[in-house]
């Protein structure tokens, strides 16, 4: 009888451990610039070149791209649970500036909230990382979509975007 109770208790414990979801944790996700798309009325797919290390502008003009950032949705970004982005670029043949804005959708999906808008100087032929941080999801909405819009200067490459989710996201 004791053996049967012990086996039943052990089986219940194993089922509980296996069936319960694991707690959310801080983590990092990396996305290639290849996943970014043309954005706005002035930039088309023909204005961009997709290569193994990211997306670059084809002509001697500024082009705008939008990049989707998949996020965890276990909990809301609030308090210590936030998101920060590190966006890695390579400058073209001349020094220039890149501008990016992180956008987080509203809880009711009626608009966007801009987070971490900023610029970074790109020395010629040099890799630079831009940091956009402390993003929180508006309206306590865990499923709010996140995107980044960047204006790339001539011959600059958006190599990758790293999302760091802090806290239990």
Tab-separated table of C-alpha atoms in Angstrom:
chain	number	residue	atom	x	y	z
A	1	UNK	CA	0.000	0.000	0.000
A	2	UNK	CA	2.793	2.416	0.930
A	3	UNK	CA	4.605	1.614	-2.296
A	4	UNK	CA	1.482	2.374	-4.331
A	5	UNK	CA	0.946	5.706	-2.537
A	6	UNK	CA	4.580	6.617	-3.058
A	7	UNK	CA	4.353	5.821	-6.784
A	8	UNK	CA	1.150	7.835	-7.104
A	9	UNK	CA	2.679	10.826	-5.337
A	10	UNK	CA	5.798	10.620	-7.506
A	11	UNK	CA	3.693	10.396	-10.673
A	12	UNK	CA	1.613	13.412	-9.598
A	13	UNK	CA	4.778	15.396	-8.863
A	14	UNK	CA	6.301	14.549	-12.248
A	15	UNK	CA	3.094	15.452	-14.091
A	16	UNK	CA	2.860	18.761	-12.250
A	17	UNK	CA	6.472	19.642	-13.055
A	18	UNK	CA	6.099	18.738	-16.726
A	19	UNK	CA	2.714	20.343	-17.326
A	20	UNK	CA	3.285	23.691	-15.636
A	21	UNK	CA	4.841	26.321	-17.875
A	22	UNK	CA	8.296	27.468	-16.953
A	23	UNK	CA	8.502	30.976	-15.512
A	24	UNK	CA	9.348	33.849	-17.859
A	25	UNK	CA	12.930	35.040	-17.689
A	26	UNK	CA	15.071	37.828	-19.058
A	27	UNK	CA	16.519	36.909	-22.417
A	28	UNK	CA	18.096	38.189	-25.629
A	29	UNK	CA	16.978	37.732	-29.216
A	30	UNK	CA	18.969	38.635	-32.327
A	31	UNK	CA	17.401	39.528	-35.673
A	32	UNK	CA	19.226	39.956	-38.962
A	33	UNK	CA	18.850	43.184	-40.915
A	34	UNK	CA	17.763	40.943	-43.785
A	35	UNK	CA	14.336	40.731	-42.116
A	36	UNK	CA	13.761	44.503	-42.494
A	37	UNK	CA	11.541	45.812	-45.304
A	38	UNK	CA	11.211	49.072	-47.265
A	39	UNK	CA	9.086	51.630	-45.411
A	40	UNK	CA	7.222	54.738	-46.519
A	41	UNK	CA	6.461	56.113	-49.943
A	42	UNK	CA	10.040	57.018	-50.887
A	43	UNK	CA	11.742	53.634	-50.366
A	44	UNK	CA	11.093	50.562	-52.519
A	45	UNK	CA	12.625	47.092	-52.581
A	46	UNK	CA	14.757	48.212	-55.555
A	47	UNK	CA	16.427	50.843	-53.328
A	48	UNK	CA	17.811	48.172	-50.981
A	49	UNK	CA	20.311	45.330	-51.281
A	50	UNK	CA	19.865	42.277	-49.070
A	51	UNK	CA	23.146	40.521	-48.324
A	52	UNK	CA	24.157	37.840	-45.874
A	53	UNK	CA	25.161	40.408	-43.240
A	54	UNK	CA	22.091	42.678	-43.426
A	55	UNK	CA	20.347	45.267	-45.574
A	56	UNK	CA	22.140	48.165	-47.242
A	57	UNK	CA	21.091	51.080	-49.409
A	58	UNK	CA	21.705	50.692	-53.143
A	59	UNK	CA	21.930	54.346	-54.196
A	60	UNK	CA	23.473	57.518	-52.808
A	61	UNK	CA	20.240	58.451	-51.022
A	62	UNK	CA	18.755	57.912	-47.561
A	63	UNK	CA	16.329	54.978	-47.466
A	64	UNK	CA	13.890	53.963	-44.719
A	65	UNK	CA	13.308	50.424	-43.463
A	66	UNK	CA	10.951	48.916	-40.892
A	67	UNK	CA	11.938	45.868	-38.859
A	68	UNK	CA	9.508	43.706	-36.863
A	69	UNK	CA	10.719	42.693	-33.411
A	70	UNK	CA	9.016	39.530	-32.064
A	71	UNK	CA	8.707	39.743	-28.272
A	72	UNK	CA	7.702	37.384	-25.493
A	73	UNK	CA	4.142	37.816	-24.304
A	74	UNK	CA	4.106	36.009	-20.980
A	75	UNK	CA	3.869	39.282	-19.067
A	76	UNK	CA	3.745	43.004	-19.721
A	77	UNK	CA	6.861	45.171	-20.036
A	78	UNK	CA	6.410	47.210	-16.868
A	79	UNK	CA	8.534	48.193	-13.880
A	80	UNK	CA	11.716	46.142	-14.057
A	81	UNK	CA	10.420	44.134	-17.024
A	82	UNK	CA	11.375	46.277	-20.024
A	83	UNK	CA	12.986	45.923	-23.412
A	84	UNK	CA	16.137	47.494	-24.799
A	85	UNK	CA	17.407	47.355	-28.362
A	86	UNK	CA	20.955	47.360	-29.673
A	87	UNK	CA	21.026	48.059	-33.422
A	88	UNK	CA	24.298	47.358	-35.204
A	89	UNK	CA	25.228	49.316	-38.346
A	90	UNK	CA	28.192	49.607	-40.673
A	91	UNK	CA	28.889	52.985	-42.204
A	92	UNK	CA	29.362	53.443	-45.939
A	93	UNK	CA	32.286	55.147	-47.677
A	94	UNK	CA	31.642	58.517	-46.010
A	95	UNK	CA	30.771	59.499	-42.466
A	96	UNK	CA	27.036	59.965	-41.914
A	97	UNK	CA	24.195	59.677	-39.393
A	98	UNK	CA	21.504	57.014	-38.996
A	99	UNK	CA	18.161	57.731	-37.289
A	100	UNK	CA	15.941	55.075	-35.693
A	101	UNK	CA	12.700	55.014	-33.741
A	102	UNK	CA	11.341	52.059	-31.797
A	103	UNK	CA	7.539	51.845	-32.014
A	104	UNK	CA	5.273	49.923	-29.649
A	105	UNK	CA	1.604	49.458	-30.536
A	106	UNK	CA	-1.109	50.653	-28.214
A	107	UNK	CA	-3.226	48.286	-26.142
A	108	UNK	CA	-6.277	48.867	-28.322
A	109	UNK	CA	-4.213	48.952	-31.516
A	110	UNK	CA	-5.365	52.505	-32.324
A	111	UNK	CA	-1.887	53.901	-32.723
A	112	UNK	CA	1.768	53.682	-31.854
A	113	UNK	CA	3.900	55.002	-29.043
A	114	UNK	CA	7.453	55.983	-29.957
A	115	UNK	CA	10.178	54.732	-27.616
A	116	UNK	CA	13.888	55.293	-27.809
A	117	UNK	CA	14.050	57.541	-30.841
A	118	UNK	CA	17.648	58.461	-31.546
A	119	UNK	CA	20.520	59.068	-33.911
A	120	UNK	CA	24.029	57.696	-34.076
A	121	UNK	CA	27.035	58.903	-36.066
A	122	UNK	CA	28.489	56.386	-38.483
A	123	UNK	CA	32.163	56.848	-39.259
A	124	UNK	CA	33.118	55.670	-42.744
A	125	UNK	CA	33.481	51.887	-43.039
A	126	UNK	CA	33.098	51.324	-39.282
A	127	UNK	CA	30.647	49.263	-37.207
A	128	UNK	CA	28.604	51.183	-34.615
A	129	UNK	CA	25.879	50.089	-32.178
A	130	UNK	CA	22.918	52.331	-31.369
A	131	UNK	CA	21.077	51.650	-28.099
A	132	UNK	CA	17.357	52.324	-27.657
A	133	UNK	CA	16.117	51.421	-24.223
A	134	UNK	CA	13.612	51.242	-21.430
A	135	UNK	CA	10.631	50.380	-23.603
A	136	UNK	CA	7.422	49.420	-21.827
A	137	UNK	CA	4.197	48.124	-23.323
A	138	UNK	CA	1.415	50.709	-23.076
A	139	UNK	CA	-1.947	50.026	-21.464
A	140	UNK	CA	-0.650	46.900	-19.683
A	141	UNK	CA	-0.906	45.055	-22.989
A	142	UNK	CA	1.525	42.147	-23.318
A	143	UNK	CA	0.835	41.470	-26.988
A	144	UNK	CA	1.610	44.960	-28.289
A	145	UNK	CA	3.624	44.727	-31.529
A	146	UNK	CA	7.116	46.221	-31.593
A	147	UNK	CA	8.837	47.605	-34.693
A	148	UNK	CA	11.894	49.728	-35.435
A	149	UNK	CA	11.991	52.288	-38.242
A	150	UNK	CA	15.454	53.398	-39.404
A	151	UNK	CA	16.560	55.926	-41.982
A	152	UNK	CA	19.769	54.561	-43.486
A	153	UNK	CA	22.284	56.938	-45.075
A	154	UNK	CA	23.884	56.107	-48.446
A	155	UNK	CA	25.746	52.790	-48.492
A	156	UNK	CA	25.119	52.096	-44.791
A	157	UNK	CA	24.191	48.595	-43.667
A	158	UNK	CA	21.793	47.614	-40.887
A	159	UNK	CA	23.469	44.391	-39.756
A	160	UNK	CA	21.404	43.160	-36.809
A	161	UNK	CA	19.075	44.110	-34.000
A	162	UNK	CA	19.397	42.595	-30.535
A	163	UNK	CA	16.397	42.736	-28.205
A	164	UNK	CA	17.220	42.358	-24.528
A	165	UNK	CA	14.160	41.741	-22.380
A	166	UNK	CA	14.836	42.428	-18.722
A	167	UNK	CA	12.974	40.936	-15.824
A	168	UNK	CA	10.251	38.327	-16.181
A	169	UNK	CA	8.995	39.030	-19.688
